[in-house]
């Protein structure tokens, strides 16, 4: 393997951007093939040579594993690792060197379009799952890519929005999952996100990419850009952003050469980034393309059941196989099992719920109930559904969110299901009180019919075998092993971030601070429909004899909570012991409870086990904005062993000997910094003014310039040259259209295969600005 110093400057520069959409540049003289990168996160989306360059359509068949939301709901880190090992095996088999995942952004608001691709609203659980996935992938020689770093919690104007977040919230909520995954998982790559953080693009953010990621956390891999996230290449390299993706245009090389010539960049900086790319190539060397096609359908099925959450059950589930079952809802035949956008996998096979009932030898009567393509229903469809429900012992209704409602590229407008789905559930529940609802969606929805139905299974997006998994769960061949890793609010207004989500096109303010998700609901906020951590099973458990490994703890130590869990029911099952930390010291403003540890245990009937849950010292610490470090309050704390964030649980009290005794927080004001004064106080500076959207500049989006005649014409030309001729699936279309509308011209240049020069862009912008007068 050559060293960067063995290479000419041109060759070094060449390493700092891809050769095309999915590959780094090869170095034939040194016999170095390119590294192949592929989405991700939970299924390989390797595009065929003939595929479009939008990066969406036509990929090799690969297993579509359960989405991150489903995997995290299993609360089973061993399972996550097992899935990642299988994913890595498929990557190798397809010649993929780096999988673009896992994604671990915090689900700040349930409307986030990409929430299905992320693990949780909680950083503790997000970091643990991300580390497990990184570990699984890399254990089989395939690189992981933690994404999207950082504070990328919405799709709305994702290329140009600036996330304004106070330092403590940044550290404790938005960075701590990444911190854990970097330190524990040691990923080979990290992806810098599209958005800005506190005024600087994440892809040009020296503080995030060098000071925090490398200097503080010890990251030693490659930082690559999200696709098209680069603007000023020299600033990016200075910040520590090594690899621009996608490549294949000359902008990157030219910009770097110009910056070297003008002294904006030094040879040493280029060499450092090139060396990191070479180190990555060395890591992926020797990966052999496999010849045996792995079959992971069974693993998918198991994982989907393990992540399915039984939200409600009045003993109707599991179903009696001899009962007459009415199966209702088009999603039973045309399933929704994965999210839309860049994570879309071309599955090796798909099992629908209808097929799976047949495979299980269980006869059902079926009615479509609504058109799965349009999510609309006719009176005749509703009548038929009610009729077959009335004459069956039990009705199973499949409803959920189609891709037009939930996708990468845009946020949802509402928490509601399609109206036809809600109407169907109510009509069926009226006809038969023994109605079981199965949901296929990637994020929380409201359920106005919640109290009218007998049972609700949140099946999430369970991957290609989700139909089989749902039937396993309904029939009791598998237990629904999941617990929510996010809150299901009663109403959108009950979510702390809602007034400030998704903000304005150029700025989003994180005024809810630490009070994200359950942290708000447990701190005097409104009770949710289903709390974080909630999930039922088919058996019962008894918890007894909780103990702490020590009555007090000092910084740097790890504490263990032990508790005896006994399966007192009539079926094997699993339980998730969740440990929440309560800080009674009053040293800093804190949510009432925060997740500090968890463990999942499987027990046969009558089985009993002592479960140990480790609580790291970090769980007691807070980020002190005055000293810029983690510090720990001294005083009384409680640890609560509970079944959900809303469960009173079993409480253990302890003394923590930290290094902060009196009020260490600068005046933090109320939990939610609704007023400008409070938010400014929390930021420690005045609230920045959002960047103006007029006059137009390189940050202006196609939608923005299209308000002028020149901009409209230019948008039409660009659309025709890039997207117009591409056949888009229904799943891809909404995202591609929205992405195009919200694409800034600077990013269009990056995607333009070199055909769009800065001169052209600047000329168009001048015309657009003239047109305004
Ligand atoms: C997404 C990334 C993805 C990349 C390549 C971007 O638009 O944000 O998550 O890995 O495209 O498809």
XYZ file of C-alpha atoms and ligand atoms in Angstrom:
785
model
C 0.000 0.000 0.000
C 1.562 3.343 -0.988
C 1.752 6.213 1.489
C 0.220 9.527 0.541
C 3.721 10.982 0.428
C 4.601 8.497 -2.341
C 1.919 10.008 -4.552
C 2.034 13.100 -6.733
C -0.084 16.034 -5.625
C -2.583 15.291 -8.428
C -3.005 11.730 -7.297
C -3.488 12.838 -3.704
C -6.093 15.338 -4.800
C -7.792 12.635 -6.864
C -8.285 10.515 -3.766
C -10.347 13.257 -2.151
C -13.430 12.739 -4.287
C -15.174 9.758 -5.800
C -14.748 8.570 -9.361
C -18.524 8.387 -9.790
C -21.633 8.028 -7.658
C -20.490 5.018 -5.642
C -16.720 4.523 -5.924
C -13.550 6.134 -4.686
C -10.890 6.696 -7.321
C -8.684 3.759 -8.255
C -4.888 4.014 -8.420
C -4.017 1.559 -11.199
C -0.282 2.336 -11.069
C -0.270 1.119 -7.500
C -2.649 -1.734 -8.271
C -5.254 -0.193 -6.008
C -8.897 -0.788 -6.968
C -11.545 1.710 -5.871
C -13.615 1.146 -2.752
C -17.311 0.559 -3.458
C -19.749 2.430 -1.232
C -23.408 1.564 -1.074
C -26.556 2.424 0.867
C -27.585 1.316 3.553
C -28.475 1.400 6.151
C -30.270 -1.974 6.489
C -30.057 -3.660 3.131
C -27.581 -3.266 0.294
C -28.690 -0.959 -2.495
C -25.987 -1.611 -5.026
C -26.954 0.102 -8.236
C -26.489 -1.682 -11.509
C -24.209 -0.164 -14.122
C -27.242 0.875 -16.128
C -28.956 2.528 -13.176
C -29.965 6.153 -13.078
C -27.557 8.595 -11.549
C -30.085 9.883 -9.122
C -29.055 6.983 -7.026
C -32.505 5.570 -6.467
C -33.713 3.042 -9.020
C -32.695 -0.381 -10.201
C -30.437 -2.056 -7.685
C -29.187 -5.611 -7.266
C -31.522 -7.853 -5.285
C -30.515 -7.983 -1.628
C -32.175 -8.830 1.650
C -34.313 -6.003 2.953
C -33.772 -6.218 6.705
C -36.096 -4.495 9.193
C -35.639 -0.710 9.266
C -33.709 0.894 12.113
C -36.928 1.839 13.909
C -37.915 -1.838 14.023
C -34.489 -3.062 15.011
C -34.247 -0.573 17.872
C -37.690 -1.578 19.114
C -36.282 -5.026 19.798
C -34.018 -3.479 22.458
C -31.778 -6.426 21.607
C -28.196 -5.434 20.844
C -27.134 -9.012 20.087
C -29.834 -9.191 17.446
C -28.699 -5.866 15.966
C -25.176 -7.205 15.714
C -26.380 -10.441 14.149
C -28.344 -8.502 11.524
C -25.288 -6.351 10.808
C -23.080 -9.412 10.363
C -25.589 -10.751 7.821
C -25.713 -7.359 6.122
C -21.916 -7.370 5.985
C -21.928 -10.842 4.435
C -24.262 -9.592 1.703
C -22.111 -6.524 1.190
C -19.045 -8.718 0.667
C -20.964 -10.984 -1.633
C -21.877 -7.996 -3.791
C -18.398 -6.490 -3.651
C -19.413 -3.592 -1.419
C -16.641 -2.285 0.838
C -18.473 0.320 2.893
C -22.153 0.283 3.817
C -23.575 3.799 4.211
C -25.062 3.283 7.637
C -26.081 3.073 10.388
C -28.028 6.323 10.678
C -28.460 7.497 14.237
C -29.895 10.963 14.206
C -32.275 11.733 17.027
C -35.985 11.641 16.244
C -36.604 15.143 17.436
C -40.180 15.205 16.209
C -42.405 12.316 15.104
C -43.006 14.070 11.776
C -39.359 13.677 10.703
C -39.495 12.106 7.231
C -36.532 9.888 7.852
C -37.384 8.721 11.359
C -37.797 5.144 10.123
C -34.112 5.142 9.215
C -33.037 6.174 12.710
C -33.106 4.261 15.956
C -34.655 6.422 18.612
C -35.515 9.741 20.217
C -33.033 8.777 22.922
C -29.256 9.077 22.456
C -28.380 6.273 24.884
C -30.264 3.673 22.884
C -29.236 5.206 19.518
C -25.546 5.058 20.378
C -25.755 1.474 21.607
C -27.558 0.253 18.495
C -25.252 2.146 16.181
C -22.187 0.690 17.902
C -23.640 -2.831 17.618
C -24.295 -2.384 13.886
C -20.827 -0.924 13.280
C -19.272 -3.780 15.187
C -21.249 -6.407 13.266
C -20.409 -4.981 9.851
C -16.749 -4.413 10.540
C -16.303 -7.837 12.132
C -16.728 -9.263 8.629
C -14.404 -6.758 6.996
C -16.990 -4.305 5.692
C -16.733 -0.661 6.685
C -19.577 1.155 8.404
C -20.450 4.810 7.923
C -22.084 6.629 10.824
C -24.546 9.129 9.413
C -25.646 11.899 9.304
C -23.220 13.846 11.466
C -24.685 16.019 12.918
C -27.958 17.610 14.095
C -29.768 16.489 10.933
C -33.198 15.902 12.418
C -35.486 16.925 9.622
C -35.817 16.716 5.875
C -37.332 20.152 5.297
C -34.705 22.269 3.531
C -32.107 19.800 4.676
C -29.396 21.223 2.386
C -29.638 24.786 3.613
C -31.169 24.793 7.061
C -29.018 25.887 9.994
C -29.649 24.046 13.263
C -29.380 26.469 16.159
C -28.879 24.417 19.276
C -27.413 25.244 22.661
C -24.200 23.550 23.659
C -25.559 21.414 26.465
C -28.367 20.042 24.323
C -25.935 19.479 21.485
C -23.622 17.429 23.663
C -26.181 15.533 25.735
C -28.821 14.802 23.101
C -27.513 15.225 19.563
C -23.860 14.207 19.856
C -23.735 11.682 22.666
C -25.015 8.765 20.557
C -22.367 9.524 17.938
C -19.778 9.837 20.678
C -20.590 6.422 22.052
C -20.722 4.781 18.620
C -17.398 6.331 17.589
C -15.602 5.400 20.790
C -17.092 1.929 21.124
C -17.748 0.901 17.511
C -14.691 2.554 15.915
C -16.351 3.061 12.527
C -14.079 3.358 9.505
C -16.073 6.244 8.124
C -18.465 9.001 9.205
C -20.774 10.953 6.869
C -21.052 14.731 7.291
C -24.656 15.831 6.922
C -26.202 18.405 4.580
C -27.347 20.973 7.138
C -25.413 23.626 8.964
C -24.855 23.604 12.688
C -24.619 26.924 14.415
C -23.912 28.796 11.219
C -21.401 26.468 9.565
C -22.131 23.630 7.136
C -21.613 20.291 8.852
C -19.348 19.343 5.937
C -17.135 22.369 6.632
C -17.394 22.390 10.373
C -13.950 22.233 11.948
C -15.331 22.038 15.439
C -17.547 19.047 14.672
C -15.218 17.203 12.313
C -11.851 17.783 13.912
C -12.070 19.155 17.432
C -14.896 16.939 18.608
C -14.855 13.904 16.315
C -11.112 13.347 16.032
C -9.461 15.224 18.896
C -11.994 14.502 21.620
C -13.412 11.152 20.538
C -10.372 9.678 18.799
C -11.968 8.967 15.403
C -9.260 7.764 13.018
C -11.187 7.104 9.820
C -12.457 8.956 6.779
C -15.102 11.651 6.899
C -17.091 11.649 3.670
C -19.707 14.142 2.628
C -23.336 13.297 2.292
C -24.078 13.173 -1.416
C -23.798 16.746 -2.678
C -23.170 18.301 0.743
C -19.880 19.957 -0.258
C -19.632 23.630 -1.004
C -16.221 25.212 -0.433
C -13.867 22.280 -0.842
C -10.899 23.991 0.778
C -12.886 24.910 3.863
C -14.091 21.303 4.042
C -10.587 19.863 3.900
C -9.385 22.332 6.499
C -12.307 21.262 8.674
C -11.419 17.577 8.302
C -13.866 16.484 5.579
C -11.741 14.099 3.546
C -13.806 12.548 0.777
C -16.329 14.347 -1.401
C -19.211 12.212 -2.677
C -20.453 11.732 -5.245
C -17.506 12.414 -7.529
C -16.960 12.172 -11.231
C -16.853 15.916 -11.851
C -13.824 18.147 -12.001
C -15.071 20.744 -9.515
C -13.428 19.054 -6.578
C -9.966 18.727 -8.170
C -10.094 22.254 -9.582
C -11.173 23.782 -6.296
C -8.409 22.003 -4.407
C -5.775 22.938 -6.977
C -6.868 26.580 -6.856
C -6.816 26.569 -3.068
C -3.300 25.109 -3.043
C -2.150 27.717 -5.519
C -3.609 30.562 -3.502
C -2.325 29.235 -0.201
C -5.811 28.603 1.223
C -4.781 24.978 1.589
C -1.388 23.475 2.333
C 0.134 20.345 0.759
C 0.192 18.855 4.229
C -3.585 19.174 4.640
C -4.217 17.459 1.314
C -1.718 14.753 2.206
C -3.419 14.118 5.554
C -6.839 13.599 4.002
C -5.380 11.504 1.173
C -3.612 9.318 3.737
C -6.929 8.721 5.513
C -8.506 7.585 2.245
C -5.512 5.295 1.635
C -5.930 3.888 5.137
C -9.557 3.119 4.312
C -8.516 1.398 1.085
C -6.039 -0.653 3.107
C -8.801 -1.643 5.520
C -11.060 -2.919 2.758
C -8.287 -4.620 0.756
C -8.551 -8.341 0.434
C -12.341 -8.376 0.650
C -13.241 -11.169 -1.715
C -16.461 -11.040 -3.650
C -18.346 -14.083 -2.383
C -19.868 -16.722 -4.603
C -22.520 -18.139 -2.276
C -25.687 -16.096 -2.183
C -26.607 -15.742 1.478
C -30.221 -16.319 2.497
C -31.267 -14.144 5.391
C -35.016 -14.362 5.138
C -35.367 -16.343 8.357
C -33.240 -13.837 10.263
C -35.407 -11.030 8.883
C -38.505 -12.808 10.031
C -37.137 -13.301 13.544
C -35.877 -9.733 13.775
C -39.183 -8.267 12.559
C -41.105 -10.191 15.211
C -38.574 -9.160 17.867
C -39.175 -5.515 16.952
C -42.965 -5.692 16.650
C -44.599 -3.863 19.537
C -47.860 -5.038 21.033
C -49.370 -1.704 22.011
C -52.656 -2.990 23.331
C -54.289 -6.385 23.838
C -57.447 -7.407 25.625
C -56.564 -11.082 25.310
C -57.674 -11.363 21.705
C -54.061 -12.111 20.779
C -52.606 -14.553 20.114
C -55.319 -15.708 17.744
C -56.885 -19.098 18.012
C -55.936 -20.894 14.789
C -59.396 -22.444 14.655
C -61.153 -19.087 14.761
C -62.632 -17.663 11.583
C -60.492 -14.682 10.594
C -61.401 -11.751 8.390
C -58.238 -10.197 6.958
C -58.857 -6.641 5.800
C -56.730 -3.938 4.214
C -54.801 -3.657 0.955
C -51.469 -3.636 2.829
C -52.057 -7.353 3.469
C -51.434 -7.906 -0.231
C -49.314 -4.923 -1.199
C -47.224 -4.570 1.929
C -45.302 -1.587 3.185
C -42.167 -3.069 4.702
C -39.414 -0.523 4.095
C -38.945 3.219 3.982
C -38.714 5.325 0.845
C -35.629 7.147 -0.349
C -31.976 6.261 -0.603
C -32.415 3.297 1.737
C -34.804 1.532 -0.640
C -33.729 -2.059 -1.249
C -34.710 -4.340 -4.109
C -35.690 -7.321 -1.930
C -34.791 -10.910 -2.770
C -38.403 -11.881 -2.027
C -41.383 -10.490 -0.173
C -43.852 -12.325 2.037
C -47.215 -10.668 2.437
C -49.515 -11.199 5.397
C -52.021 -12.845 3.125
C -49.401 -15.307 1.811
C -48.137 -15.952 5.316
C -51.575 -16.927 6.617
C -51.844 -19.373 3.710
C -48.327 -20.705 4.426
C -49.359 -21.241 8.046
C -52.375 -23.258 6.867
C -54.800 -20.719 8.305
C -57.738 -19.815 6.132
C -58.908 -16.223 6.078
C -61.579 -14.287 4.234
C -60.122 -11.194 2.647
C -61.383 -7.745 1.751
C -59.220 -4.952 0.399
C -60.937 -2.172 2.341
C -59.066 0.585 0.457
C -56.964 0.898 -2.629
C -53.355 0.437 -1.456
C -52.028 2.532 -4.354
C -54.112 5.623 -3.642
C -55.099 5.070 0.019
C -58.689 5.913 -0.832
C -61.767 3.793 -0.324
C -65.270 3.544 -1.699
C -68.478 2.960 0.234
C -68.621 -0.491 -1.339
C -65.143 -1.368 -0.039
C -66.047 -0.249 3.485
C -69.323 -2.175 3.377
C -67.619 -5.331 2.217
C -65.008 -5.001 4.964
C -67.667 -4.523 7.644
C -69.655 -7.431 6.264
C -66.830 -9.966 6.367
C -65.728 -8.644 9.781
C -69.222 -9.126 11.212
C -69.370 -12.733 10.158
C -65.900 -13.671 11.452
C -64.740 -14.465 14.983
C -61.996 -11.902 14.698
C -60.984 -9.204 12.222
C -57.370 -8.303 11.430
C -57.027 -4.884 9.795
C -53.802 -3.832 8.089
C -53.249 -0.076 7.910
C -50.208 2.170 7.703
C -48.325 4.893 5.913
C -47.675 4.624 2.181
C -44.437 6.096 0.776
C -46.245 9.238 -0.381
C -46.853 9.981 3.320
C -43.444 9.113 4.675
C -40.087 9.280 2.929
C -36.607 10.650 2.940
C -36.671 14.105 1.346
C -39.687 15.546 3.145
C -41.245 15.557 6.585
C -44.773 14.449 7.249
C -47.500 17.076 7.527
C -49.591 15.231 10.048
C -49.497 12.373 12.520
C -52.641 10.907 10.976
C -52.919 7.801 8.906
C -54.593 8.228 5.517
C -58.222 9.068 6.248
C -59.448 5.941 4.440
C -57.369 3.791 6.792
C -58.851 5.395 9.908
C -62.355 5.082 8.476
C -61.780 1.438 7.724
C -60.637 0.615 11.246
C -63.661 2.341 12.757
C -66.065 0.610 10.372
C -64.568 -2.797 11.084
C -64.406 -2.239 14.844
C -68.062 -1.325 14.809
C -68.892 -4.532 12.988
C -66.729 -6.702 15.237
C -65.334 -5.655 18.627
C -62.668 -8.350 18.319
C -60.689 -6.240 15.866
C -56.904 -6.434 15.749
C -55.088 -3.578 14.027
C -51.650 -4.172 12.517
C -49.701 -1.040 11.627
C -47.048 -0.754 8.897
C -45.364 2.618 9.272
C -41.999 4.040 10.163
C -42.955 6.559 12.815
C -45.723 7.354 15.306
C -49.271 7.879 14.099
C -52.413 8.893 15.928
C -55.100 6.276 16.403
C -58.484 7.927 16.918
C -60.019 4.432 17.131
C -57.574 3.289 19.799
C -60.179 2.450 22.417
C -62.564 0.818 19.952
C -60.295 -2.069 19.015
C -59.213 -5.181 20.893
C -55.532 -5.199 20.021
C -52.921 -3.111 18.227
C -49.650 -4.476 16.860
C -47.143 -1.861 15.735
C -45.384 -3.914 13.053
C -43.317 -0.918 11.854
C -41.334 -1.475 8.670
C -40.242 -5.038 9.241
C -38.360 -5.760 6.044
C -39.054 -8.337 3.372
C -40.225 -11.076 5.745
C -42.494 -8.767 7.716
C -45.653 -10.529 6.489
C -44.421 -13.813 7.917
C -43.354 -12.110 11.138
C -46.738 -10.441 11.580
C -48.532 -13.760 11.174
C -46.061 -15.420 13.582
C -46.938 -12.755 16.124
C -50.695 -12.887 15.509
C -50.764 -16.672 15.882
C -48.398 -16.679 18.839
C -45.672 -18.646 17.050
C -43.441 -15.744 17.978
C -43.998 -13.204 20.683
C -44.133 -9.542 19.805
C -40.804 -8.812 21.451
C -40.666 -5.057 20.964
C -40.799 -1.998 23.197
C -41.179 1.476 21.769
C -37.891 3.303 21.314
C -39.930 6.474 20.711
C -43.016 8.118 22.145
C -46.424 7.892 20.514
C -47.947 11.250 21.440
C -51.654 11.774 21.819
C -51.479 14.883 19.643
C -48.786 16.686 17.712
C -49.140 19.699 20.023
C -48.021 17.503 22.923
C -44.539 17.113 21.432
C -42.106 19.617 22.936
C -40.354 20.463 19.652
C -43.525 21.001 17.616
C -43.666 24.828 17.807
C -40.140 24.967 16.391
C -40.228 22.074 13.950
C -39.218 22.173 11.119
C -38.529 25.902 11.439
C -37.886 28.206 8.512
C -36.059 27.286 5.289
C -32.785 28.724 6.566
C -33.042 28.167 10.317
C -34.434 25.768 12.850
C -34.234 26.583 16.553
C -33.967 23.763 19.069
C -35.833 25.619 21.794
C -37.097 22.521 23.558
C -33.501 21.875 24.569
C -33.069 18.592 26.412
C -36.780 17.899 26.519
C -36.962 15.699 23.433
C -39.452 12.835 23.240
C -40.210 11.147 26.562
C -37.987 13.611 28.413
C -40.790 16.136 28.001
C -43.656 13.795 28.817
C -42.056 12.592 32.084
C -41.188 16.126 33.184
C -44.687 17.422 33.649
C -45.618 17.232 29.977
C -48.884 15.714 28.784
C -49.329 11.955 29.009
C -48.617 10.298 25.666
C -50.848 7.767 23.898
C -48.109 5.155 24.321
C -44.964 6.016 26.248
C -41.357 5.395 25.279
C -40.388 1.914 26.415
C -43.943 0.573 26.301
C -44.755 -2.850 24.855
C -46.789 -5.841 25.973
C -46.131 -9.538 25.532
C -47.981 -12.839 25.742
C -46.726 -13.818 29.164
C -46.315 -12.154 32.568
C -43.202 -11.386 34.559
C -42.442 -10.727 38.161
C -39.557 -8.425 39.137
C -38.028 -8.768 42.587
C -35.070 -8.002 44.792
C -33.553 -5.011 42.972
C -30.063 -4.184 44.174
C -27.210 -1.858 43.421
C -23.628 -3.084 43.199
C -22.707 -0.213 45.533
C -24.696 2.369 47.555
C -22.569 5.158 46.145
C -20.568 5.865 43.047
C -17.675 8.116 42.087
C -16.862 9.473 38.685
C -15.280 6.906 36.422
C -16.956 3.932 38.080
C -19.659 1.723 36.602
C -22.646 0.716 38.636
C -24.702 -2.423 38.192
C -28.385 -2.726 38.929
C -29.397 -6.357 39.505
C -32.934 -7.586 39.560
C -34.576 -11.002 39.506
C -36.994 -11.483 36.629
C -39.339 -14.488 36.667
C -41.648 -15.638 33.911
C -44.892 -16.241 35.784
C -47.090 -16.765 32.716
C -47.891 -19.664 30.449
C -45.627 -18.905 27.504
C -41.951 -18.286 26.917
C -41.280 -14.589 26.463
C -38.903 -11.718 26.838
C -38.756 -8.737 29.117
C -36.838 -5.498 28.812
C -35.496 -4.095 32.056
C -35.135 -0.339 31.589
C -33.167 1.726 34.066
C -33.968 5.418 34.306
C -31.843 7.902 36.211
C -33.420 10.621 38.361
C -31.225 13.443 39.524
C -32.380 14.798 42.894
C -29.407 17.108 43.435
C -30.891 20.164 41.729
C -27.465 21.103 40.438
C -28.688 21.407 36.859
C -31.998 21.554 35.042
C -32.740 17.990 33.979
C -35.566 15.867 32.633
C -37.259 13.891 35.420
C -36.022 10.619 33.986
C -33.415 9.667 31.429
C -32.592 6.203 30.176
C -29.363 5.042 31.810
C -29.235 1.334 30.977
C -31.290 -1.566 29.651
C -31.160 -5.316 29.191
C -33.372 -7.810 27.437
C -33.923 -11.245 28.885
C -35.641 -14.291 27.340
C -37.238 -16.724 29.767
C -39.045 -20.016 29.382
C -42.235 -20.643 31.375
C -41.344 -20.597 35.082
C -37.778 -19.484 34.277
C -36.073 -16.988 36.550
C -32.877 -15.027 36.081
C -30.840 -12.410 37.854
C -30.491 -9.636 35.293
C -27.560 -7.246 35.579
C -27.854 -3.844 33.946
C -24.755 -1.685 33.793
C -25.167 2.026 34.352
C -22.105 3.949 33.178
C -20.832 6.976 35.086
C -21.704 9.119 32.053
C -25.377 8.586 32.842
C -24.988 10.835 35.888
C -22.974 13.535 34.160
C -24.008 16.710 32.397
C -22.204 18.964 29.934
C -21.009 22.020 31.794
C -21.116 24.915 29.363
C -19.009 27.073 31.630
C -16.020 24.734 31.728
C -16.696 22.899 28.444
C -16.500 19.430 29.923
C -18.554 16.617 31.373
C -19.095 17.078 35.090
C -21.051 15.168 37.653
C -23.334 16.529 40.372
C -22.702 15.455 43.944
C -25.716 14.306 45.889
C -28.705 11.978 45.873
C -29.844 10.202 42.757
C -32.374 7.479 42.092
C -32.290 4.663 39.618
C -35.686 3.344 38.600
C -36.063 -0.143 37.150
C -39.153 0.129 34.967
C -41.051 -1.374 32.071
C -41.470 1.965 30.338
C -40.698 5.637 30.851
C -44.168 6.037 32.399
C -43.994 3.020 34.725
C -43.336 3.980 38.399
C -41.085 0.893 38.590
C -38.814 -0.076 41.472
C -36.693 2.696 42.867
C -33.161 2.478 44.261
C -31.500 5.408 45.901
C -27.812 6.220 45.790
C -25.199 8.797 46.603
C -23.066 10.139 43.780
C -19.751 11.737 44.603
C -19.182 14.022 41.662
C -17.397 17.304 41.143
C -20.283 19.772 41.025
C -22.180 20.726 44.131
C -23.907 24.032 43.710
C -26.011 25.186 40.814
C -23.629 24.691 37.909
C -26.073 25.646 35.214
C -26.047 29.237 34.090
C -29.577 30.577 34.427
C -31.275 28.035 32.237
C -34.783 29.390 32.524
C -37.741 27.163 31.908
C -37.461 23.734 30.317
C -38.801 24.965 26.990
C -37.131 28.204 25.974
C -40.172 29.639 24.232
C -39.247 33.289 24.667
C -36.344 34.842 22.793
C -34.825 35.988 26.074
C -34.810 32.453 27.470
C -33.455 30.935 24.286
C -30.713 33.535 24.004
C -29.781 32.905 27.641
C -29.539 29.214 26.959
C -27.496 29.750 23.812
C -25.208 32.085 25.715
C -25.415 34.601 22.847
C -28.046 36.384 20.884
C -30.220 34.314 18.579
C -28.677 34.497 15.121
C -30.810 36.081 12.406
C -31.724 33.514 9.739
C -29.717 33.945 6.536
C -31.846 35.929 4.112
C -33.362 34.125 1.137
C -33.131 37.309 -0.988
C -31.174 38.385 -2.927
C -30.621 34.987 -4.501
C -27.225 33.421 -4.002
C -25.614 30.023 -4.469
C -27.586 28.779 -1.484
C -30.889 29.577 -3.217
C -32.946 26.560 -4.122
C -34.608 25.700 -7.410
C -38.002 26.383 -5.824
C -36.828 29.798 -4.660
C -35.355 30.975 -7.970
C -38.387 29.602 -9.807
C -40.315 32.581 -8.471
C -38.595 34.555 -11.270
C -38.904 33.973 -15.047
C -35.173 33.339 -15.475
C -35.140 30.958 -12.528
C -38.161 29.109 -13.841
C -36.520 28.616 -17.198
C -33.275 27.456 -15.608
C -35.105 25.035 -13.343
C -36.893 23.563 -16.365
C -33.601 23.109 -18.242
C -31.956 21.412 -15.262
C -34.978 19.187 -14.656
C -35.001 18.115 -18.303
C -31.260 17.450 -18.307
C -31.269 15.329 -15.183
C -34.534 13.858 -14.025
C -37.163 14.207 -16.735
C -36.121 11.085 -18.656
C -35.808 8.843 -15.617
C -38.488 6.366 -14.798
C -39.362 6.904 -11.153
C -41.296 4.511 -8.983
C -44.176 5.785 -6.860
C -41.951 5.327 -3.831
C -39.170 7.473 -5.265
C -41.119 10.212 -7.006
C -42.163 12.363 -4.010
C -38.655 12.406 -2.615
C -36.974 13.178 -5.927
C -39.383 16.005 -6.662
C -39.020 17.556 -3.220
C -35.282 17.114 -3.192
C -35.008 18.867 -6.523
C -37.206 21.749 -5.397
C -35.163 22.221 -2.211
C -31.754 21.728 -3.832
C -29.477 24.773 -3.572
C -27.693 25.708 -6.770
C -24.312 25.092 -5.136
C -25.332 21.442 -4.680
C -26.776 21.269 -8.194
C -23.265 22.100 -9.379
C -21.918 19.139 -7.425
C -24.527 16.790 -8.928
C -24.129 18.259 -12.405
C -21.322 15.960 -13.585
C -19.229 19.052 -14.203
C -21.728 20.434 -16.711
C -22.814 23.237 -14.426
C -19.991 25.706 -13.835
C -19.916 28.424 -11.204
C -19.944 30.950 -14.058
C -23.254 29.650 -15.343
C -24.755 29.526 -11.879
C -23.625 33.023 -11.011
C -24.984 34.322 -14.296
C -28.376 32.717 -13.669
C -28.432 34.170 -10.174
C -27.680 37.645 -11.539
C -30.588 37.311 -13.949
C -32.890 36.098 -11.193
C -31.924 39.026 -9.008
C -32.496 41.443 -11.904
C -35.899 39.909 -12.464
C -36.849 40.775 -8.921
C -36.766 44.484 -9.544
C -28.603 10.489 1.797
C -27.605 9.506 2.390
C -27.266 8.462 1.377
C -26.719 9.146 0.125
C -26.358 8.180 -0.981
C -28.105 11.052 0.490
O -29.077 11.830 -0.141
O -28.836 11.525 2.705
O -28.128 8.910 3.536
O -26.334 7.563 1.906
O -27.696 10.035 -0.389
O -27.492 7.604 -1.519
